[in-house]
C-alpha cells in the first residue's frame, strides 16, 4: 500500500514539472536537466504509444521528455500494427552530431545520437526541412502522436542535452506501450 502511494506521489510530482502546453522549442520539464555523470545505473526507456522518453538511474526516474516515435503500419506477416521504430534493448553508440539531412526522406534534424545501426536509428530534434528550418507541422506532433520514420524525436533543447551528455554504451529500452 505504501508503495502505491509513493508511486502516485512521484507521478504527481513529475507531472507538475512537465511543461504544458508542450513546446518543441523548450525543455520538456521546467526543472533543470539531471547530471548524467552522477547516475550510477543510467538507462533510457522509450514508450512509443505513450510518446515519452524516460531517463532512469536504476529504478529511479530522473527525467521525462516528450517524444515522438515511428508511425504505425500494418505488418504484412502478422496483420497487426507495428511501429517503424524497432522495439527491444539497444545501446547508445558513438555516432552523434549537430545536424544531418536525409535527401531520400526529405528531412533532417539537429542534435542526434545513434542507438541502432550506427546512424540509422537516432534520438534527435524535431525534424528540419532541406534548408534547416524546423518543420512546424511535424514538430506539433511532439509528445502527442507518432510521426517518425523510426527515430525518436525530442524537443530541440532535450535533443541537444541528450546528444551532448549521454554516454556511449547507455542502455536504451524501447517498448510499444
mmCIF file of C-alpha atoms in Angstrom:
data_model
loop_
_atom_site.group_PDB
_atom_site.id
_atom_site.type_symbol
_atom_site.label_atom_id
_atom_site.label_comp_id
_atom_site.label_asym_id
_atom_site.label_seq_id
_atom_site.Cartn_x
_atom_site.Cartn_y
_atom_site.Cartn_z
ATOM 1 C CA UNK A 1 0.000 0.000 0.000
ATOM 2 C CA UNK A 2 2.772 2.433 0.918
ATOM 3 C CA UNK A 3 4.494 1.650 -2.367
ATOM 4 C CA UNK A 4 1.374 2.570 -4.341
ATOM 5 C CA UNK A 5 1.125 5.896 -2.500
ATOM 6 C CA UNK A 6 4.794 6.574 -3.147
ATOM 7 C CA UNK A 7 4.336 5.877 -6.874
ATOM 8 C CA UNK A 8 1.341 8.207 -7.037
ATOM 9 C CA UNK A 9 3.338 10.908 -5.261
ATOM 10 C CA UNK A 10 6.205 10.528 -7.759
ATOM 11 C CA UNK A 11 3.798 10.599 -10.730
ATOM 12 C CA UNK A 12 2.065 13.710 -9.389
ATOM 13 C CA UNK A 13 5.390 15.464 -8.777
ATOM 14 C CA UNK A 14 6.657 14.535 -12.223
ATOM 15 C CA UNK A 15 3.514 15.699 -13.999
ATOM 16 C CA UNK A 16 3.710 19.009 -12.184
ATOM 17 C CA UNK A 17 7.170 19.532 -13.721
ATOM 18 C CA UNK A 18 6.139 18.687 -17.283
ATOM 19 C CA UNK A 19 5.869 21.761 -19.480
ATOM 20 C CA UNK A 20 2.304 22.445 -20.601
ATOM 21 C CA UNK A 21 1.408 23.109 -23.264
ATOM 22 C CA UNK A 22 4.084 21.037 -24.996
ATOM 23 C CA UNK A 23 6.614 23.330 -26.675
ATOM 24 C CA UNK A 24 9.149 21.713 -29.026
ATOM 25 C CA UNK A 25 11.393 24.772 -28.616
ATOM 26 C CA UNK A 26 11.761 24.263 -24.846
ATOM 27 C CA UNK A 27 12.844 21.500 -22.485
ATOM 28 C CA UNK A 28 10.098 19.019 -21.587
ATOM 29 C CA UNK A 29 10.351 19.719 -17.876
ATOM 30 C CA UNK A 30 10.509 23.031 -16.053
ATOM 31 C CA UNK A 31 13.264 21.658 -13.797
ATOM 32 C CA UNK A 32 16.982 21.555 -14.668
ATOM 33 C CA UNK A 33 18.436 18.581 -16.510
ATOM 34 C CA UNK A 34 19.979 15.948 -14.247
ATOM 35 C CA UNK A 35 23.724 15.347 -14.126
ATOM 36 C CA UNK A 36 24.073 12.064 -16.015
ATOM 37 C CA UNK A 37 27.650 11.605 -14.773
ATOM 38 C CA UNK A 38 26.267 11.259 -11.239
ATOM 39 C CA UNK A 39 23.958 8.388 -12.233
ATOM 40 C CA UNK A 40 25.270 5.012 -11.063
ATOM 41 C CA UNK A 41 22.938 2.902 -13.239
ATOM 42 C CA UNK A 42 21.884 5.155 -16.135
ATOM 43 C CA UNK A 43 19.424 3.839 -18.712
ATOM 44 C CA UNK A 44 16.703 5.169 -21.008
ATOM 45 C CA UNK A 45 13.160 3.879 -21.548
ATOM 46 C CA UNK A 46 11.102 4.933 -24.564
ATOM 47 C CA UNK A 47 7.332 4.449 -24.558
ATOM 48 C CA UNK A 48 6.249 4.577 -28.210
ATOM 49 C CA UNK A 49 2.484 4.784 -27.674
ATOM 50 C CA UNK A 50 2.957 6.950 -24.582
ATOM 51 C CA UNK A 51 5.111 9.436 -26.532
ATOM 52 C CA UNK A 52 7.559 9.735 -23.655
ATOM 53 C CA UNK A 53 11.263 9.083 -23.132
ATOM 54 C CA UNK A 54 12.337 8.470 -19.551
ATOM 55 C CA UNK A 55 15.822 8.778 -18.086
ATOM 56 C CA UNK A 56 16.456 6.438 -15.156
ATOM 57 C CA UNK A 57 19.143 5.929 -12.541
ATOM 58 C CA UNK A 58 18.426 2.332 -11.586
ATOM 59 C CA UNK A 59 14.743 2.226 -10.595
ATOM 60 C CA UNK A 60 14.513 5.982 -10.034
ATOM 61 C CA UNK A 61 13.133 8.081 -12.876
ATOM 62 C CA UNK A 62 15.254 11.240 -13.018
ATOM 63 C CA UNK A 63 13.862 12.994 -16.095
ATOM 64 C CA UNK A 64 10.961 12.716 -18.543
ATOM 65 C CA UNK A 65 10.914 14.031 -22.100
ATOM 66 C CA UNK A 66 8.100 14.381 -24.597
ATOM 67 C CA UNK A 67 8.943 12.296 -27.643
ATOM 68 C CA UNK A 68 7.596 11.022 -30.944
ATOM 69 C CA UNK A 69 8.485 7.612 -32.339
ATOM 70 C CA UNK A 70 7.812 5.788 -35.565
ATOM 71 C CA UNK A 71 4.423 5.733 -37.226
ATOM 72 C CA UNK A 72 2.433 2.511 -37.035
ATOM 73 C CA UNK A 73 1.761 0.427 -40.127
ATOM 74 C CA UNK A 74 0.115 -2.949 -40.612
ATOM 75 C CA UNK A 75 2.729 -5.732 -40.573
ATOM 76 C CA UNK A 76 2.094 -7.866 -43.662
ATOM 77 C CA UNK A 77 3.238 -11.022 -41.848
ATOM 78 C CA UNK A 78 1.134 -10.655 -38.696
ATOM 79 C CA UNK A 79 -1.655 -8.326 -39.800
ATOM 80 C CA UNK A 80 -1.059 -6.288 -36.634
ATOM 81 C CA UNK A 81 0.020 -2.692 -36.232
ATOM 82 C CA UNK A 82 3.750 -2.270 -35.808
ATOM 83 C CA UNK A 83 5.833 0.850 -35.266
ATOM 84 C CA UNK A 84 8.601 1.789 -37.687
ATOM 85 C CA UNK A 85 10.727 2.166 -34.536
ATOM 86 C CA UNK A 86 12.305 -1.151 -33.524
ATOM 87 C CA UNK A 87 11.447 -2.348 -30.023
ATOM 88 C CA UNK A 88 13.823 -4.116 -27.663
ATOM 89 C CA UNK A 89 17.053 -3.333 -25.842
ATOM 90 C CA UNK A 90 19.735 -1.292 -27.560
ATOM 91 C CA UNK A 91 22.765 0.775 -26.524
ATOM 92 C CA UNK A 92 23.878 4.327 -27.260
ATOM 93 C CA UNK A 93 26.510 4.284 -29.997
ATOM 94 C CA UNK A 94 29.335 6.714 -30.707
ATOM 95 C CA UNK A 95 27.689 8.384 -33.729
ATOM 96 C CA UNK A 96 26.393 11.848 -32.813
ATOM 97 C CA UNK A 97 26.421 15.342 -34.205
ATOM 98 C CA UNK A 98 24.845 18.760 -34.580
ATOM 99 C CA UNK A 99 22.764 18.189 -37.727
ATOM 100 C CA UNK A 100 22.008 15.917 -40.657
ATOM 101 C CA UNK A 101 19.800 15.887 -43.733
ATOM 102 C CA UNK A 102 18.445 12.763 -45.442
ATOM 103 C CA UNK A 103 17.636 13.645 -49.057
ATOM 104 C CA UNK A 104 15.803 10.340 -49.609
ATOM 105 C CA UNK A 105 13.362 11.123 -46.769
ATOM 106 C CA UNK A 106 13.328 14.856 -47.483
ATOM 107 C CA UNK A 107 14.048 15.812 -43.891
ATOM 108 C CA UNK A 108 16.797 16.181 -41.368
ATOM 109 C CA UNK A 109 17.196 17.120 -37.729
ATOM 110 C CA UNK A 110 19.564 18.642 -35.229
ATOM 111 C CA UNK A 111 21.419 17.207 -32.231
ATOM 112 C CA UNK A 112 21.445 13.485 -32.859
ATOM 113 C CA UNK A 113 22.846 10.419 -31.144
ATOM 114 C CA UNK A 114 22.650 6.886 -32.529
ATOM 115 C CA UNK A 115 21.152 3.894 -30.698
ATOM 116 C CA UNK A 116 20.983 1.331 -33.531
ATOM 117 C CA UNK A 117 22.839 0.539 -36.766
ATOM 118 C CA UNK A 118 25.440 3.294 -36.314
ATOM 119 C CA UNK A 119 23.438 6.264 -37.536
ATOM 120 C CA UNK A 120 20.287 4.636 -38.892
ATOM 121 C CA UNK A 121 18.172 4.962 -35.724
ATOM 122 C CA UNK A 122 18.678 8.074 -33.650
ATOM 123 C CA UNK A 123 17.435 10.288 -30.880
ATOM 124 C CA UNK A 124 17.233 13.745 -32.484
ATOM 125 C CA UNK A 125 15.346 17.029 -32.517
ATOM 126 C CA UNK A 126 12.017 17.519 -34.222
ATOM 127 C CA UNK A 127 12.624 17.409 -37.994
ATOM 128 C CA UNK A 128 14.038 20.089 -40.208
ATOM 129 C CA UNK A 129 13.396 20.821 -43.866
ATOM 130 C CA UNK A 130 16.062 20.930 -46.571
ATOM 131 C CA UNK A 131 17.167 24.483 -45.713
ATOM 132 C CA UNK A 132 17.455 23.678 -41.997
ATOM 133 C CA UNK A 133 14.176 25.341 -40.938
ATOM 134 C CA UNK A 134 12.119 23.317 -38.453
ATOM 135 C CA UNK A 135 9.075 21.567 -39.917
ATOM 136 C CA UNK A 136 6.295 23.141 -37.820
ATOM 137 C CA UNK A 137 3.642 20.554 -38.793
ATOM 138 C CA UNK A 138 5.846 17.651 -37.717
ATOM 139 C CA UNK A 139 7.106 19.480 -34.626
ATOM 140 C CA UNK A 140 3.489 19.863 -33.448
ATOM 141 C CA UNK A 141 3.264 16.051 -33.099
ATOM 142 C CA UNK A 142 5.853 16.010 -30.303
ATOM 143 C CA UNK A 143 4.549 14.200 -27.239
ATOM 144 C CA UNK A 144 1.120 13.719 -28.835
ATOM 145 C CA UNK A 145 1.342 11.129 -31.603
ATOM 146 C CA UNK A 146 3.731 9.074 -33.695
ATOM 147 C CA UNK A 147 5.319 10.579 -36.765
ATOM 148 C CA UNK A 148 8.880 9.495 -37.483
ATOM 149 C CA UNK A 149 10.370 7.002 -39.920
ATOM 150 C CA UNK A 150 11.818 5.105 -36.940
ATOM 151 C CA UNK A 151 13.904 7.575 -34.963
ATOM 152 C CA UNK A 152 12.908 9.102 -31.634
ATOM 153 C CA UNK A 153 12.174 12.816 -31.922
ATOM 154 C CA UNK A 154 12.700 15.153 -28.969
ATOM 155 C CA UNK A 155 12.327 18.887 -28.354
ATOM 156 C CA UNK A 156 15.293 20.928 -29.580
ATOM 157 C CA UNK A 157 16.772 21.543 -26.090
ATOM 158 C CA UNK A 158 16.130 17.933 -24.975
ATOM 159 C CA UNK A 159 17.847 16.587 -28.098
ATOM 160 C CA UNK A 160 20.826 18.899 -27.607
ATOM 161 C CA UNK A 161 21.172 17.915 -23.932
ATOM 162 C CA UNK A 162 20.885 14.194 -24.628
ATOM 163 C CA UNK A 163 23.260 14.202 -27.609
ATOM 164 C CA UNK A 164 25.939 16.073 -25.672
ATOM 165 C CA UNK A 165 25.682 14.265 -22.321
ATOM 166 C CA UNK A 166 24.530 10.647 -22.710
ATOM 167 C CA UNK A 167 27.500 8.249 -22.567
ATOM 168 C CA UNK A 168 28.238 5.650 -25.233
ATOM 169 C CA UNK A 169 27.001 2.255 -24.026
ATOM 170 C CA UNK A 170 23.959 3.568 -22.119
ATOM 171 C CA UNK A 171 21.152 1.001 -22.309
ATOM 172 C CA UNK A 172 18.033 2.023 -24.241
ATOM 173 C CA UNK A 173 14.808 0.020 -23.821
ATOM 174 C CA UNK A 174 12.129 0.768 -26.409
ATOM 175 C CA UNK A 175 8.667 -0.638 -25.813
ATOM 176 C CA UNK A 176 5.365 -0.454 -27.630
ATOM 177 C CA UNK A 177 3.444 0.680 -24.534
#
